[in-house]
Amino acid sequence: MARKAGLGRGLDALLPDGGENDAGFGGETYDAGGKSPDKRKQKLPPHGMPPLGEVVQLPVDWLTANPGQPRKNFDETELRELADSIAEHGIIQPIIAMPAPNAADASYIIIAGERRTRAARLAGLRKVPVIIREYTDQKRLEVSLIENIQRSDLNPIEEAAAYKNLMDYSRLSQEELALKVGKSRSAVTNALRLLKLPADMQKSLESGPENGGISAGHARALLSVTDKALRDKLFRDIAGKGLSVREAEKRASALNAPPAAGGLAGGETAPKRPPEITEMEEKFIERLGTKVTIDGGLEKGKIHIEYYSMDDLDRLYGIIGGT
């Protein structure tokens, strides 16, 4: 069976074939309220919409944000830098939009290019190059999601929320979604697990380490801690003490370990395990993102891997089974 189009083939794999105009300004353009470059008048459709699939120049005020846009945060400094570039060089890649349903006036929903549109407004542009297409609601979600993933524009929580929205709306399984976005099934599962974090931890992850928040590695360490109070403690330690991901994983492993049974007779402590076993246990925890306990020594023993839901078990199977 042929593999479905996904991220590996690029955003064009999700877009209808529109010829050279999809990639730039290789063909004739329509200027709203004006004439085409060769002076021939371009007849508008009965409802007044510019031709589909061609590069057109539309007033930037006609474009509205996509309600299904996965990206919620736009860095103001980066927008200003892009606006300066647009002011000097113009917009190289056209914005993709669709007619707004039931709109009383000329209005188009941005499918791909909201960041460019925002920057164009900052740069003072009155018109921008746009390709008009028609999409189903499902396709609109897919294109918006994949465009952002291709450009690494989403933070981990935005990406996870976009996955969940698309799965819920389109009734996709994790495997079907992974095929559509060109990700491994385990990558999709790991992303969705982030939505199980409490709101304060999700907000910190959205901010990212560069703004004093946590990273995805920190988040996985937090998710491996089963006790809520201990998880909160680890989160405070990460934020307050600036723990690295490796340090957070070690603390998570220690927090998950069962309490000592009171020590040996006479107040003696149990002998330490070989350091090789401890190191290997930490590698398992880092690789699997869950509590792993090695019970044994250098010659033989048992490995205990914990899971906390059917999805978690399925995720572990995907990692161990190599799927």
mmCIF file of C-alpha atoms in Angstrom:
data_model
loop_
_atom_site.group_PDB
_atom_site.id
_atom_site.type_symbol
_atom_site.label_atom_id
_atom_site.label_comp_id
_atom_site.label_asym_id
_atom_site.label_seq_id
_atom_site.Cartn_x
_atom_site.Cartn_y
_atom_site.Cartn_z
ATOM 1 C CA MET A 1 0.000 0.000 0.000
ATOM 2 C CA ALA A 2 1.377 3.426 -0.887
ATOM 3 C CA ARG A 3 2.394 5.622 2.010
ATOM 4 C CA LYS A 4 0.188 8.629 2.556
ATOM 5 C CA ALA A 5 1.532 12.071 1.783
ATOM 6 C CA GLY A 6 3.114 13.640 4.826
ATOM 7 C CA LEU A 7 5.819 15.940 6.069
ATOM 8 C CA GLY A 8 8.537 14.108 4.180
ATOM 9 C CA ARG A 9 7.136 15.337 0.844
ATOM 10 C CA GLY A 10 6.717 18.887 2.091
ATOM 11 C CA LEU A 11 3.700 21.126 2.371
ATOM 12 C CA ASP A 12 3.086 20.833 -1.380
ATOM 13 C CA ALA A 13 2.031 17.211 -0.792
ATOM 14 C CA LEU A 14 -1.104 18.507 0.930
ATOM 15 C CA LEU A 15 -1.911 21.224 -1.581
ATOM 16 C CA PRO A 16 -3.754 20.754 -4.879
ATOM 17 C CA ASP A 17 -1.553 21.054 -7.932
ATOM 18 C CA GLY A 18 -1.562 24.674 -8.971
ATOM 19 C CA GLY A 19 1.474 24.871 -11.236
ATOM 20 C CA GLU A 20 4.302 27.361 -10.983
ATOM 21 C CA ASN A 21 2.201 29.978 -9.260
ATOM 22 C CA ASP A 22 2.190 27.945 -6.056
ATOM 23 C CA ALA A 23 5.930 28.390 -5.673
ATOM 24 C CA GLY A 24 6.187 32.068 -6.476
ATOM 25 C CA PHE A 25 5.328 34.597 -9.119
ATOM 26 C CA GLY A 26 5.838 32.507 -12.238
ATOM 27 C CA GLY A 27 2.487 33.423 -13.806
ATOM 28 C CA GLU A 28 -0.009 36.193 -14.295
ATOM 29 C CA THR A 29 -1.298 37.857 -11.157
ATOM 30 C CA TYR A 30 -4.619 39.473 -10.417
ATOM 31 C CA ASP A 31 -4.632 42.766 -8.543
ATOM 32 C CA ALA A 32 -7.834 43.384 -6.594
ATOM 33 C CA GLY A 33 -9.315 46.617 -7.818
ATOM 34 C CA GLY A 34 -6.804 46.920 -10.671
ATOM 35 C CA LYS A 35 -5.680 45.249 -13.882
ATOM 36 C CA SER A 36 -3.541 42.244 -14.630
ATOM 37 C CA PRO A 37 0.077 42.870 -15.786
ATOM 38 C CA ASP A 38 -0.717 42.447 -19.505
ATOM 39 C CA LYS A 39 -3.512 45.066 -19.229
ATOM 40 C CA ARG A 40 -6.258 42.546 -19.983
ATOM 41 C CA LYS A 41 -9.209 42.785 -17.634
ATOM 42 C CA GLN A 42 -9.647 39.765 -15.411
ATOM 43 C CA LYS A 43 -13.297 38.801 -15.018
ATOM 44 C CA LEU A 44 -14.298 38.082 -11.440
ATOM 45 C CA PRO A 45 -16.490 35.114 -10.504
ATOM 46 C CA PRO A 46 -20.142 35.972 -9.722
ATOM 47 C CA HIS A 47 -19.478 36.151 -5.974
ATOM 48 C CA GLY A 48 -16.549 38.510 -6.469
ATOM 49 C CA MET A 49 -13.771 36.091 -5.449
ATOM 50 C CA PRO A 50 -10.400 36.292 -7.259
ATOM 51 C CA PRO A 51 -9.399 33.291 -9.405
ATOM 52 C CA LEU A 52 -8.488 30.145 -7.502
ATOM 53 C CA GLY A 53 -4.956 28.813 -7.583
ATOM 54 C CA GLU A 54 -3.304 31.969 -8.931
ATOM 55 C CA VAL A 55 -1.097 34.525 -7.220
ATOM 56 C CA VAL A 56 -3.223 37.604 -6.513
ATOM 57 C CA GLN A 57 -2.522 40.903 -4.808
ATOM 58 C CA LEU A 58 -5.091 41.450 -2.059
ATOM 59 C CA PRO A 59 -5.470 44.150 0.600
ATOM 60 C CA VAL A 60 -3.869 42.873 3.779
ATOM 61 C CA ASP A 61 -6.984 43.947 5.706
ATOM 62 C CA TRP A 62 -8.983 41.300 3.846
ATOM 63 C CA LEU A 63 -7.022 38.553 5.591
ATOM 64 C CA THR A 64 -8.138 37.176 8.950
ATOM 65 C CA ALA A 65 -6.437 34.774 11.347
ATOM 66 C CA ASN A 66 -7.169 31.080 11.099
ATOM 67 C CA PRO A 67 -9.226 30.014 14.171
ATOM 68 C CA GLY A 68 -7.517 26.614 13.912
ATOM 69 C CA GLN A 69 -4.001 28.091 13.804
ATOM 70 C CA PRO A 70 -1.848 25.847 16.040
ATOM 71 C CA ARG A 71 0.632 28.593 16.787
ATOM 72 C CA LYS A 72 -0.642 30.903 19.515
ATOM 73 C CA ASN A 73 2.505 32.868 20.387
ATOM 74 C CA PHE A 74 4.388 35.138 17.977
ATOM 75 C CA ASP A 75 7.715 36.589 19.108
ATOM 76 C CA GLU A 76 7.558 40.363 18.688
ATOM 77 C CA THR A 77 11.296 40.720 18.043
ATOM 78 C CA GLU A 78 11.224 38.091 15.315
ATOM 79 C CA LEU A 79 8.130 39.705 13.774
ATOM 80 C CA ARG A 80 9.874 43.067 13.691
ATOM 81 C CA GLU A 81 12.958 41.529 12.037
ATOM 82 C CA LEU A 82 10.740 39.871 9.410
ATOM 83 C CA ALA A 83 8.870 43.144 8.893
ATOM 84 C CA ASP A 84 12.169 44.932 8.209
ATOM 85 C CA SER A 85 13.093 42.245 5.672
ATOM 86 C CA ILE A 86 9.677 42.470 3.993
ATOM 87 C CA ALA A 87 9.914 46.252 3.833
ATOM 88 C CA GLU A 88 13.200 45.902 1.922
ATOM 89 C CA HIS A 89 12.632 42.796 -0.188
ATOM 90 C CA GLY A 90 8.869 42.248 -0.202
ATOM 91 C CA ILE A 91 7.118 38.914 0.452
ATOM 92 C CA ILE A 92 8.897 36.159 -1.462
ATOM 93 C CA GLN A 93 6.442 33.325 -0.767
ATOM 94 C CA PRO A 94 2.709 34.040 -1.249
ATOM 95 C CA ILE A 95 0.262 33.593 1.591
ATOM 96 C CA ILE A 96 -2.288 30.797 1.194
ATOM 97 C CA ALA A 97 -5.876 31.664 2.130
ATOM 98 C CA MET A 98 -9.437 30.475 1.638
ATOM 99 C CA PRO A 99 -12.712 32.408 1.386
ATOM 100 C CA ALA A 100 -14.234 32.954 4.806
ATOM 101 C CA PRO A 101 -17.526 31.042 4.986
ATOM 102 C CA ASN A 102 -20.673 33.171 5.196
ATOM 103 C CA ALA A 103 -18.647 36.387 5.133
ATOM 104 C CA ALA A 104 -20.707 39.459 4.193
ATOM 105 C CA ASP A 105 -17.663 41.307 2.818
ATOM 106 C CA ALA A 106 -14.359 40.377 1.176
ATOM 107 C CA SER A 107 -12.689 38.253 3.820
ATOM 108 C CA TYR A 108 -10.232 35.362 3.607
ATOM 109 C CA ILE A 109 -8.934 32.987 6.279
ATOM 110 C CA ILE A 110 -5.168 32.550 6.358
ATOM 111 C CA ILE A 111 -4.220 28.906 5.889
ATOM 112 C CA ALA A 112 -0.452 29.315 5.702
ATOM 113 C CA GLY A 113 1.451 32.528 6.305
ATOM 114 C CA GLU A 114 -0.056 34.243 9.347
ATOM 115 C CA ARG A 115 3.417 35.263 10.548
ATOM 116 C CA ARG A 116 4.173 36.841 7.160
ATOM 117 C CA THR A 117 0.809 38.627 7.237
ATOM 118 C CA ARG A 118 1.454 40.063 10.699
ATOM 119 C CA ALA A 119 4.911 41.219 9.629
ATOM 120 C CA ALA A 120 3.495 42.755 6.444
ATOM 121 C CA ARG A 121 1.102 44.829 8.554
ATOM 122 C CA LEU A 122 4.025 45.966 10.720
ATOM 123 C CA ALA A 123 5.932 46.894 7.570
ATOM 124 C CA GLY A 124 3.002 49.017 6.416
ATOM 125 C CA LEU A 125 2.142 46.984 3.290
ATOM 126 C CA ARG A 126 -1.326 47.655 1.899
ATOM 127 C CA LYS A 127 -1.433 44.583 -0.354
ATOM 128 C CA VAL A 128 0.213 41.160 -0.175
ATOM 129 C CA PRO A 129 0.570 38.228 -2.601
ATOM 130 C CA VAL A 130 -2.008 35.531 -1.901
ATOM 131 C CA ILE A 131 -3.025 32.193 -3.411
ATOM 132 C CA ILE A 132 -6.747 31.548 -2.919
ATOM 133 C CA ARG A 133 -7.826 27.946 -2.415
ATOM 134 C CA GLU A 134 -10.864 26.125 -1.092
ATOM 135 C CA TYR A 135 -10.452 23.652 1.759
ATOM 136 C CA THR A 136 -12.533 21.425 3.947
ATOM 137 C CA ASP A 137 -12.202 22.126 7.665
ATOM 138 C CA GLN A 138 -10.090 18.989 8.071
ATOM 139 C CA LYS A 139 -7.680 19.957 5.291
ATOM 140 C CA ARG A 140 -7.415 23.466 6.724
ATOM 141 C CA LEU A 141 -6.276 22.015 10.064
ATOM 142 C CA GLU A 142 -3.811 19.680 8.364
ATOM 143 C CA VAL A 143 -2.158 22.358 6.234
ATOM 144 C CA SER A 144 -1.873 24.834 9.122
ATOM 145 C CA LEU A 145 -0.357 22.189 11.381
ATOM 146 C CA ILE A 146 2.148 20.867 8.869
ATOM 147 C CA GLU A 147 3.269 24.325 7.743
ATOM 148 C CA ASN A 148 4.153 25.190 11.327
ATOM 149 C CA ILE A 149 5.893 21.854 11.956
ATOM 150 C CA GLN A 150 7.997 22.254 8.817
ATOM 151 C CA ARG A 151 9.169 25.650 9.981
ATOM 152 C CA SER A 152 9.629 24.515 13.631
ATOM 153 C CA ASP A 153 7.294 27.357 14.593
ATOM 154 C CA LEU A 154 5.427 25.525 17.357
ATOM 155 C CA ASN A 155 6.455 25.087 20.959
ATOM 156 C CA PRO A 156 5.929 21.559 22.372
ATOM 157 C CA ILE A 157 2.522 22.345 23.918
ATOM 158 C CA GLU A 158 1.199 24.040 20.773
ATOM 159 C CA GLU A 159 2.318 21.055 18.703
ATOM 160 C CA ALA A 160 0.720 18.572 21.108
ATOM 161 C CA ALA A 161 -2.545 20.540 21.211
ATOM 162 C CA ALA A 162 -2.594 20.694 17.401
ATOM 163 C CA TYR A 163 -2.122 16.928 17.196
ATOM 164 C CA LYS A 164 -5.002 16.372 19.602
ATOM 165 C CA ASN A 165 -7.303 18.799 17.794
ATOM 166 C CA LEU A 166 -6.648 17.145 14.445
ATOM 167 C CA MET A 167 -7.095 13.658 15.914
ATOM 168 C CA ASP A 168 -10.362 14.619 17.606
ATOM 169 C CA TYR A 169 -11.781 16.497 14.626
ATOM 170 C CA SER A 170 -10.773 13.975 11.975
ATOM 171 C CA ARG A 171 -11.124 10.898 14.191
ATOM 172 C CA LEU A 172 -7.586 9.808 13.390
ATOM 173 C CA SER A 173 -5.598 7.220 15.298
ATOM 174 C CA GLN A 174 -2.100 8.117 16.468
ATOM 175 C CA GLU A 175 -0.657 5.989 13.680
ATOM 176 C CA GLU A 176 -2.776 7.720 11.013
ATOM 177 C CA LEU A 177 -1.815 11.135 12.365
ATOM 178 C CA ALA A 178 1.871 10.173 12.398
ATOM 179 C CA LEU A 179 1.653 9.274 8.706
ATOM 180 C CA LYS A 180 -0.014 12.570 7.837
ATOM 181 C CA VAL A 181 2.541 14.760 9.606
ATOM 182 C CA GLY A 182 5.590 12.647 8.739
ATOM 183 C CA LYS A 183 6.482 11.806 12.344
ATOM 184 C CA SER A 184 7.076 8.483 14.057
ATOM 185 C CA ARG A 185 4.217 7.111 16.107
ATOM 186 C CA SER A 186 6.311 7.306 19.287
ATOM 187 C CA ALA A 187 7.073 10.990 18.602
ATOM 188 C CA VAL A 188 3.346 11.744 18.330
ATOM 189 C CA THR A 189 2.603 9.741 21.487
ATOM 190 C CA ASN A 190 5.361 11.487 23.435
ATOM 191 C CA ALA A 191 4.027 14.864 22.303
ATOM 192 C CA LEU A 192 0.463 14.046 23.375
ATOM 193 C CA ARG A 193 1.696 12.947 26.825
ATOM 194 C CA LEU A 194 2.788 16.539 27.480
ATOM 195 C CA LEU A 195 -0.879 17.560 27.682
ATOM 196 C CA LYS A 196 -1.139 15.482 30.875
ATOM 197 C CA LEU A 197 1.091 17.968 32.693
ATOM 198 C CA PRO A 198 -0.605 20.465 35.039
ATOM 199 C CA ALA A 199 -1.324 23.923 33.644
ATOM 200 C CA ASP A 200 1.625 25.620 35.381
ATOM 201 C CA MET A 201 4.085 23.080 33.958
ATOM 202 C CA GLN A 202 2.568 23.373 30.487
ATOM 203 C CA LYS A 203 2.936 27.156 30.649
ATOM 204 C CA SER A 204 6.573 26.793 31.679
ATOM 205 C CA LEU A 205 7.180 24.407 28.784
ATOM 206 C CA GLU A 206 5.556 26.882 26.384
ATOM 207 C CA SER A 207 7.996 29.561 27.571
ATOM 208 C CA GLY A 208 11.007 27.300 27.007
ATOM 209 C CA PRO A 209 14.432 27.292 28.695
ATOM 210 C CA GLU A 210 15.471 30.484 26.896
ATOM 211 C CA ASN A 211 12.762 32.352 28.831
ATOM 212 C CA GLY A 212 13.240 30.637 32.177
ATOM 213 C CA GLY A 213 10.911 27.717 31.487
ATOM 214 C CA ILE A 214 11.479 23.989 31.215
ATOM 215 C CA SER A 215 12.435 21.907 28.184
ATOM 216 C CA ALA A 216 10.723 18.855 26.704
ATOM 217 C CA GLY A 217 13.373 16.699 28.433
ATOM 218 C CA HIS A 218 12.441 18.213 31.790
ATOM 219 C CA ALA A 219 8.782 17.585 30.999
ATOM 220 C CA ARG A 220 9.403 13.892 30.318
ATOM 221 C CA ALA A 221 11.250 13.596 33.641
ATOM 222 C CA LEU A 222 8.292 15.206 35.418
ATOM 223 C CA LEU A 223 5.824 12.877 33.712
ATOM 224 C CA SER A 224 7.767 9.868 34.976
ATOM 225 C CA VAL A 225 7.087 10.874 38.604
ATOM 226 C CA THR A 226 3.849 9.191 39.620
ATOM 227 C CA ASP A 227 3.201 11.004 42.901
ATOM 228 C CA LYS A 228 1.677 14.469 42.337
ATOM 229 C CA ALA A 229 3.276 16.083 45.382
ATOM 230 C CA LEU A 230 6.703 14.733 44.451
ATOM 231 C CA ARG A 231 6.226 15.861 40.862
ATOM 232 C CA ASP A 232 5.434 19.383 42.080
ATOM 233 C CA LYS A 233 8.570 19.291 44.243
ATOM 234 C CA LEU A 234 10.722 18.266 41.309
ATOM 235 C CA PHE A 235 9.215 21.031 39.181
ATOM 236 C CA ARG A 236 10.076 23.616 41.845
ATOM 237 C CA ASP A 237 13.619 22.250 42.023
ATOM 238 C CA ILE A 238 14.039 22.424 38.245
ATOM 239 C CA ALA A 239 12.779 26.005 38.161
ATOM 240 C CA GLY A 240 14.513 27.186 41.321
ATOM 241 C CA LYS A 241 17.856 25.400 41.026
ATOM 242 C CA GLY A 242 18.221 25.278 37.263
ATOM 243 C CA LEU A 243 18.563 21.505 37.106
ATOM 244 C CA SER A 244 19.765 20.026 33.838
ATOM 245 C CA VAL A 245 17.670 17.372 32.122
ATOM 246 C CA ARG A 246 20.038 14.639 33.313
ATOM 247 C CA GLU A 247 19.856 15.919 36.902
ATOM 248 C CA ALA A 248 16.058 16.054 36.684
ATOM 249 C CA GLU A 249 15.948 12.468 35.410
ATOM 250 C CA LYS A 250 18.140 11.262 38.273
ATOM 251 C CA ARG A 251 15.946 13.012 40.828
ATOM 252 C CA ALA A 252 12.807 11.623 39.192
ATOM 253 C CA SER A 253 14.254 8.115 39.456
ATOM 254 C CA ALA A 254 15.087 8.664 43.118
ATOM 255 C CA LEU A 255 11.624 10.069 43.868
ATOM 256 C CA ASN A 256 10.002 7.038 42.272
ATOM 257 C CA ALA A 257 12.165 4.560 44.194
ATOM 258 C CA PRO A 258 10.366 2.741 47.048
ATOM 259 C CA PRO A 259 11.376 3.899 50.550
ATOM 260 C CA ALA A 260 14.032 1.892 52.348
ATOM 261 C CA ALA A 261 12.736 -0.813 54.663
ATOM 262 C CA GLY A 262 14.596 0.618 57.633
ATOM 263 C CA GLY A 263 18.115 -0.590 56.938
ATOM 264 C CA LEU A 264 19.932 -3.649 58.133
ATOM 265 C CA ALA A 265 20.268 -4.890 61.721
ATOM 266 C CA GLY A 266 22.523 -2.803 63.909
ATOM 267 C CA GLY A 267 21.888 0.365 61.905
ATOM 268 C CA GLU A 268 23.953 -0.793 58.958
ATOM 269 C CA THR A 269 23.007 0.332 55.489
ATOM 270 C CA ALA A 270 22.519 -1.931 52.499
ATOM 271 C CA PRO A 271 25.527 -2.240 50.202
ATOM 272 C CA LYS A 272 25.495 -0.021 47.141
ATOM 273 C CA ARG A 273 24.768 -1.501 43.753
ATOM 274 C CA PRO A 274 27.521 -1.636 41.158
ATOM 275 C CA PRO A 275 27.751 1.772 39.431
ATOM 276 C CA GLU A 276 27.328 0.074 36.058
ATOM 277 C CA ILE A 277 23.820 -1.037 37.069
ATOM 278 C CA THR A 278 22.880 2.437 38.256
ATOM 279 C CA GLU A 279 24.171 3.991 35.052
ATOM 280 C CA MET A 280 22.282 1.489 32.895
ATOM 281 C CA GLU A 281 19.106 2.116 34.893
ATOM 282 C CA GLU A 282 19.438 5.834 34.191
ATOM 283 C CA LYS A 283 19.887 5.115 30.478
ATOM 284 C CA PHE A 284 16.682 3.072 30.451
ATOM 285 C CA ILE A 285 14.804 5.898 32.195
ATOM 286 C CA GLU A 286 16.120 8.479 29.719
ATOM 287 C CA ARG A 287 15.289 6.302 26.717
ATOM 288 C CA LEU A 288 11.832 5.140 27.814
ATOM 289 C CA GLY A 289 10.672 8.236 29.702
ATOM 290 C CA THR A 290 9.224 6.248 32.590
ATOM 291 C CA LYS A 291 10.282 4.606 35.844
ATOM 292 C CA VAL A 292 12.651 1.701 35.283
ATOM 293 C CA THR A 293 14.163 -0.414 38.062
ATOM 294 C CA ILE A 294 16.936 -2.953 37.620
ATOM 295 C CA ASP A 295 16.797 -5.591 40.342
ATOM 296 C CA GLY A 296 19.997 -7.601 40.270
ATOM 297 C CA GLY A 297 23.721 -7.431 39.766
ATOM 298 C CA LEU A 298 26.257 -7.731 36.994
ATOM 299 C CA GLU A 299 25.531 -11.394 36.354
ATOM 300 C CA LYS A 300 21.739 -11.576 36.306
ATOM 301 C CA GLY A 301 18.590 -9.809 37.440
ATOM 302 C CA LYS A 302 15.237 -8.392 36.394
ATOM 303 C CA ILE A 303 14.153 -5.166 34.739
ATOM 304 C CA HIS A 304 10.899 -3.565 35.917
ATOM 305 C CA ILE A 305 9.311 -1.050 33.523
ATOM 306 C CA GLU A 306 6.289 0.889 34.773
ATOM 307 C CA TYR A 307 3.404 2.279 32.703
ATOM 308 C CA TYR A 308 0.464 4.415 33.764
ATOM 309 C CA SER A 309 -2.134 4.031 31.035
ATOM 310 C CA MET A 310 -2.894 2.004 27.920
ATOM 311 C CA ASP A 311 -1.479 4.823 25.791
ATOM 312 C CA ASP A 312 1.685 4.745 27.874
ATOM 313 C CA LEU A 313 1.965 0.992 27.404
ATOM 314 C CA ASP A 314 1.424 1.381 23.677
ATOM 315 C CA ARG A 315 4.131 4.066 23.593
ATOM 316 C CA LEU A 316 6.607 1.776 25.361
ATOM 317 C CA TYR A 317 5.795 -1.032 22.968
ATOM 318 C CA GLY A 318 6.532 1.290 20.064
ATOM 319 C CA ILE A 319 9.943 2.161 21.515
ATOM 320 C CA ILE A 320 10.970 -1.365 22.539
ATOM 321 C CA GLY A 321 9.494 -2.985 19.460
ATOM 322 C CA GLY A 322 11.149 -0.460 17.192
ATOM 323 C CA THR A 323 7.939 0.669 15.465
#
